[in-house]
Short mmCIF file of C-alpha atoms in Angstrom, two decimals:
data_model
loop_
_atom_site.label_atom_id
_atom_site.label_comp_id
_atom_site.label_asym_id
_atom_site.label_seq_id
_atom_site.Cartn_x
_atom_site.Cartn_y
_atom_site.Cartn_z
CA MET A 26 0.00 0.00 0.00
CA GLU A 27 1.34 3.44 -0.74
CA PHE A 28 0.80 6.84 0.75
CA ASN A 29 0.44 9.32 -2.07
CA ARG A 30 1.86 12.15 -0.22
CA LYS A 31 0.95 14.87 0.39
CA ARG A 32 1.35 12.36 3.25
CA ASP A 33 2.89 8.89 3.55
CA SER A 34 2.25 5.19 2.94
CA ASP A 35 1.19 1.96 4.40
CA SER A 36 0.66 -1.60 3.40
CA MET A 37 -0.62 -4.76 4.94
CA LYS A 38 -0.42 -8.43 4.46
CA PHE A 39 -2.45 -10.71 6.55
CA LYS A 40 -5.60 -12.17 5.69
CA ARG A 41 -6.37 -8.84 4.53
CA ARG A 42 -8.71 -6.93 6.57
CA ASP A 43 -8.77 -8.41 9.98
CA VAL A 44 -7.90 -11.72 11.33
CA LYS A 45 -10.34 -13.50 13.54
CA MET A 46 -10.29 -16.89 15.12
CA GLN A 47 -13.24 -19.12 14.59
CA LYS A 48 -14.08 -19.38 18.27
CA ARG A 49 -13.90 -16.69 20.90
CA GLU A 50 -13.74 -18.73 24.09
CA TYR A 51 -10.97 -17.91 26.55
CA SER A 52 -8.90 -21.02 26.08
CA GLU A 53 -5.86 -20.46 23.92
CA GLY A 54 -6.57 -21.62 20.40
CA PRO A 55 -4.69 -22.11 17.15
CA LEU A 56 -4.16 -19.44 14.53
CA THR A 57 -7.35 -20.45 12.76
CA ARG A 58 -8.65 -16.95 12.35
CA GLN A 59 -7.42 -15.66 9.07
CA LYS A 60 -4.94 -12.85 9.02
CA GLN A 61 -5.66 -9.67 7.13
CA ALA A 62 -2.95 -8.11 5.06
CA SER A 63 -2.54 -5.04 2.91
CA SER A 64 0.17 -3.29 0.97
CA THR A 65 0.67 0.48 0.70
CA THR A 66 3.06 3.15 -0.57
CA PRO A 67 3.28 6.93 0.07
CA ALA A 68 2.80 9.30 -2.80
CA GLY A 69 5.74 11.38 -3.82
CA CYS A 70 7.96 8.99 -1.88
CA MET A 71 10.59 6.62 -3.26
CA CYS A 72 9.84 4.21 -0.41
CA LYS A 73 8.97 0.60 -0.96
CA PRO A 74 5.41 -0.53 -0.26
CA LEU A 75 4.72 -1.77 3.26
CA LYS A 76 3.18 -5.13 4.05
CA ILE A 77 0.81 -4.70 6.97
CA PHE A 78 -0.91 -7.52 8.84
CA THR A 79 -3.37 -7.75 11.70
CA SER A 80 -4.17 -10.90 13.66
CA ASN A 81 -6.11 -11.88 16.77
CA VAL A 82 -3.76 -14.61 18.02
CA ARG A 83 -6.10 -16.04 20.69
CA GLY A 84 -3.42 -16.22 23.34
CA ILE A 85 0.34 -16.70 23.51
CA LYS A 86 0.59 -17.17 27.27
CA LEU A 87 1.52 -20.85 26.94
CA ILE A 88 5.10 -21.19 25.76
CA LYS A 89 4.15 -23.75 23.11
CA ASN A 90 1.60 -21.37 21.59
CA ARG A 91 4.00 -18.47 21.87
CA VAL A 92 6.70 -20.26 19.89
CA ASP A 93 4.36 -21.75 17.29
CA LYS A 94 2.28 -18.66 16.59
CA LEU A 95 5.09 -16.11 16.57
CA ASN A 96 7.19 -18.29 14.27
CA LYS A 97 4.31 -18.67 11.82
CA LEU A 98 3.66 -14.94 11.85
CA ALA A 99 7.35 -14.11 11.42
CA ALA A 100 7.44 -16.38 8.35
CA LEU A 101 5.03 -13.96 6.65
CA ASN A 102 7.75 -11.29 6.98
CA PRO A 103 5.39 -8.36 7.68
CA ASP A 104 6.77 -4.83 7.66
CA ILE A 105 4.23 -4.09 10.39
CA LEU A 106 2.23 -6.65 12.35
CA PHE A 107 -0.62 -5.77 14.71
CA ILE A 108 -1.56 -8.57 17.12
CA GLN A 109 -4.34 -8.76 19.71
CA GLU A 110 -5.56 -10.98 22.56
CA LEU A 111 -2.07 -11.94 23.74
CA ARG A 112 -3.23 -12.95 27.25
CA LEU A 113 0.16 -12.17 28.76
CA ASN A 114 0.11 -10.97 32.36
CA HIS A 115 3.65 -10.16 33.49
CA ILE A 116 6.83 -8.55 32.23
CA GLU A 117 8.77 -11.81 31.94
CA GLN A 118 6.26 -13.15 29.43
CA ILE A 119 6.63 -9.96 27.40
CA LYS A 120 10.42 -10.35 27.36
CA GLU A 121 10.13 -13.98 26.28
CA ALA A 122 7.77 -13.05 23.44
CA GLN A 123 10.09 -10.27 22.29
CA GLN A 124 13.06 -12.65 22.31
CA LEU A 125 11.13 -15.09 20.14
CA TRP A 126 10.38 -12.33 17.62
CA LYS A 127 13.85 -12.34 16.13
CA ILE A 128 13.27 -10.47 12.88
CA GLY A 129 12.84 -6.95 14.28
CA LYS A 130 11.64 -4.63 17.01
CA SER A 131 8.48 -5.33 18.97
CA VAL A 132 6.32 -3.30 21.34
CA ILE A 133 3.82 -5.06 23.61
CA SER A 134 1.18 -3.66 25.95
CA ILE A 135 -0.63 -5.76 28.57
CA GLY A 136 -3.57 -5.04 30.86
CA SER A 137 -5.36 -6.50 33.86
CA ASP A 138 -8.10 -8.53 32.13
CA LEU A 139 -7.56 -12.15 31.11
CA ALA A 140 -7.79 -11.54 27.36
CA ASP A 141 -5.82 -8.27 27.33
CA GLY A 142 -2.67 -7.74 25.33
CA VAL A 143 -1.75 -6.03 22.06
CA GLY A 144 1.51 -5.71 20.18
CA ILE A 145 3.04 -3.94 17.20
CA LEU A 146 5.90 -5.88 15.64
CA PHE A 147 8.30 -5.10 12.80
CA ASN A 148 10.57 -7.07 10.47
CA THR A 149 13.50 -4.70 11.03
CA TYR A 150 15.47 -3.06 13.83
CA ASN A 151 16.20 -0.14 11.53
CA LEU A 152 13.41 2.19 12.61
CA GLU A 153 12.97 5.02 15.06
CA ILE A 154 10.20 4.83 17.64
CA ILE A 155 9.46 8.46 18.40
CA LYS A 156 6.77 7.99 21.01
CA ARG A 157 4.80 5.18 22.62
CA ARG A 158 1.48 5.59 24.41
CA ASP A 159 -0.51 2.89 26.19
CA ILE A 160 -3.84 4.72 26.00
CA ILE A 161 -5.70 1.72 27.46
CA PRO A 162 -3.10 -0.87 28.55
CA GLY A 163 -3.60 -4.11 26.67
CA ARG A 164 -6.36 -2.64 24.49
CA LEU A 165 -5.26 0.57 22.77
CA LEU A 166 -1.61 1.12 21.87
CA VAL A 167 -0.20 4.02 19.84
CA LEU A 168 3.27 4.30 18.29
CA ASP A 169 4.72 7.22 16.37
CA CYS A 170 7.68 6.05 14.32
CA ASN A 171 9.93 6.61 11.32
CA LEU A 172 9.98 3.51 9.12
CA LYS A 173 11.54 3.27 5.66
CA GLY A 174 11.55 7.03 5.29
CA GLN A 175 7.92 7.39 6.35
CA LYS A 176 6.56 9.07 9.44
CA LEU A 177 3.75 6.88 10.70
CA ARG A 178 1.28 6.77 13.54
CA LEU A 179 0.34 3.16 14.29
CA ILE A 180 -2.79 2.51 16.36
CA ASN A 181 -3.55 -1.03 17.54
CA VAL A 182 -7.13 -1.61 18.71
CA TYR A 183 -8.55 -4.58 20.61
CA THR A 184 -12.03 -3.80 21.88
CA SER A 185 -13.92 -5.56 24.61
CA SER A 186 -17.19 -7.33 23.87
CA ASP A 187 -18.71 -5.08 26.52
CA ARG A 188 -20.54 -2.26 24.75
CA SER A 189 -19.73 0.49 27.25
CA LYS A 190 -16.00 -0.35 27.22
CA LYS A 191 -16.06 -0.53 23.44
CA ILE A 192 -17.64 2.90 23.13
CA GLN A 193 -15.21 4.30 25.70
CA LEU A 194 -12.31 3.11 23.54
CA PHE A 195 -13.80 4.46 20.31
CA ARG A 196 -14.32 7.87 21.96
CA LYS A 197 -10.54 8.10 22.40
CA LEU A 198 -9.81 7.69 18.69
CA PRO A 199 -10.53 11.24 17.42
CA GLU A 200 -7.67 12.84 19.33
CA LEU A 201 -5.34 10.06 18.14
CA LEU A 202 -6.36 10.59 14.52
CA CYS A 203 -5.29 14.24 14.68
CA SER A 204 -1.71 13.79 13.53
CA GLY A 205 0.78 15.11 11.02
CA HIS A 206 1.85 11.51 10.40
CA ASP A 207 0.22 9.05 8.04
CA ILE A 208 -1.96 6.76 10.11
CA ILE A 209 -2.57 3.02 10.16
CA LEU A 210 -5.42 2.04 12.47
CA ALA A 211 -5.75 -1.74 12.75
CA GLY A 212 -6.91 -4.53 14.99
CA ASP A 213 -9.90 -6.39 16.36
CA PHE A 214 -12.73 -3.87 16.52
CA ASN A 215 -15.38 -6.39 17.59
CA THR A 216 -17.83 -4.23 15.63
CA VAL A 217 -19.47 -4.12 12.21
CA THR A 218 -20.32 -0.90 10.40
CA GLU A 219 -22.51 -2.01 7.50
CA GLU A 220 -24.86 -4.79 6.50
CA ASN A 221 -22.43 -6.76 4.34
CA ASP A 222 -20.00 -7.00 7.28
CA ARG A 223 -22.32 -9.60 8.76
CA GLU A 224 -24.31 -12.71 7.91
CA ALA A 225 -26.82 -13.96 10.48
CA SER A 226 -30.37 -15.20 10.90
CA THR A 227 -31.45 -11.92 12.54
CA HIS A 228 -32.13 -8.63 10.76
CA PHE A 229 -29.18 -6.23 10.59
CA LYS A 230 -29.36 -3.06 12.64
CA LEU A 231 -26.37 -0.76 13.02
CA SER A 232 -25.35 -0.69 16.68
CA LYS A 233 -24.48 2.44 18.59
CA GLU A 234 -20.80 1.49 18.67
CA GLY A 235 -20.85 0.67 14.95
CA LYS A 236 -22.31 4.08 14.20
CA ILE A 237 -19.68 5.80 16.36
CA LEU A 238 -16.81 3.97 14.64
CA LYS A 239 -18.21 4.72 11.18
CA GLU A 240 -18.71 8.41 11.96
CA ILE A 241 -15.18 8.76 13.35
CA CYS A 242 -13.57 7.10 10.32
CA ASP A 243 -15.70 9.19 7.94
CA GLU A 244 -14.85 12.43 9.74
CA PHE A 245 -11.11 11.75 9.69
CA GLU A 246 -11.20 10.23 6.19
CA MET A 247 -9.74 6.90 7.24
CA LYS A 248 -10.10 4.32 4.48
CA ASP A 249 -11.31 0.81 5.24
CA SER A 250 -8.71 -1.09 3.20
CA PHE A 251 -10.85 -4.13 2.54
CA ARG A 252 -13.83 -2.04 1.38
CA VAL A 253 -11.62 0.02 -0.95
CA MET A 254 -10.39 -3.14 -2.67
CA TYR A 255 -13.60 -5.18 -2.41
CA PRO A 256 -16.60 -2.83 -2.10
CA ASP A 257 -19.23 -5.54 -2.55
CA SER A 258 -17.59 -8.56 -0.92
CA PHE A 259 -18.09 -9.97 2.56
CA GLY A 260 -14.59 -10.83 3.78
CA PHE A 261 -15.66 -12.38 7.06
CA THR A 262 -12.95 -12.79 9.68
CA ARG A 263 -14.91 -14.40 12.51
CA TYR A 264 -17.18 -17.43 12.33
CA ASP A 265 -19.30 -18.07 15.40
CA ASN A 266 -22.00 -20.75 15.14
CA LYS A 267 -24.47 -19.35 12.58
CA THR A 268 -23.04 -15.82 12.53
CA LYS A 269 -20.23 -14.54 10.32
CA THR A 270 -18.71 -11.09 10.79
CA ARG A 271 -15.90 -8.89 9.53
CA ILE A 272 -14.64 -7.36 12.75
CA ASP A 273 -10.86 -7.35 12.15
CA ARG A 274 -9.85 -4.36 10.07
CA ILE A 275 -7.09 -2.15 8.74
CA TYR A 276 -7.88 1.53 8.20
CA VAL A 277 -5.38 3.87 6.52
CA SER A 278 -5.08 7.60 5.85
CA LYS A 279 -6.90 8.81 2.74
CA GLN A 280 -3.63 9.54 0.88
CA ALA A 281 -2.45 5.94 1.09
CA ASN A 282 -2.31 3.94 -2.14
CA LEU A 283 -3.62 0.43 -1.56
CA ASN A 284 -1.82 -2.03 -3.80
CA ASP A 285 -3.24 -5.31 -2.56
CA TYR A 286 -5.34 -6.91 0.13
CA LYS A 287 -5.69 -10.56 1.02
CA THR A 288 -6.42 -13.00 3.79
CA VAL A 289 -3.74 -15.53 4.60
CA THR A 290 -3.41 -18.50 6.91
CA PRO A 291 -0.04 -18.63 8.71
CA GLY A 292 1.80 -21.85 8.05
CA SER A 293 0.01 -22.49 4.75
CA GLU A 294 0.86 -21.74 1.15
CA GLU A 295 -1.86 -19.07 0.96
#
């Protein structure tokens, strides 16, 4: 994906759009939820496109899962990887995860709830992290950085299933989207914003939190990467009994050029 600057670029490569596991129970599960990936490049910039992925990893607390999942994700060689639902609860586990991620820098934020934990990982050590902010520890992490000649603001979102907590998190986004940097907003939003984001036996009605997220992204001209590339497709990332939803997403600044978007399964040929 490229940023046609005026401002910069971004790109993703994971199952393009978000990555959701098939089940949401709180036992650590395999990387069954497809990863969303996109590719971007800044306009007026000689930079290479960036591969950007997002994935809900469904827990890396157990050492076996930590090794297996991080190795599979590293094999995708993402320029930027957003991960959610780490379920880590102390600093030693963070250090162990960072040691396992051998291809570049990593920043991890944990919280107090069982499912908390988000991370932003890179495939290089050659970048400058200007500022880090744990807006909601384990749920909302912001990094300002210089990567491949681009000034970027990276925002990793992992919302709770609780509506009030979800809305509280979304209400914090506007101030974060006011930036001179090009922005990549990605993660597990646990929310749909339009009818073809969902397939279920019940009639679709836009929720309050879905309306808030849509209004914020419209106001700040953040592009839903999947919808730009596939305006009429479904692209579900979570499958739960009879309901299918597209709740994992990658949004980018309006000046970004989206080159590609796909969903991949770590450890497979796809």
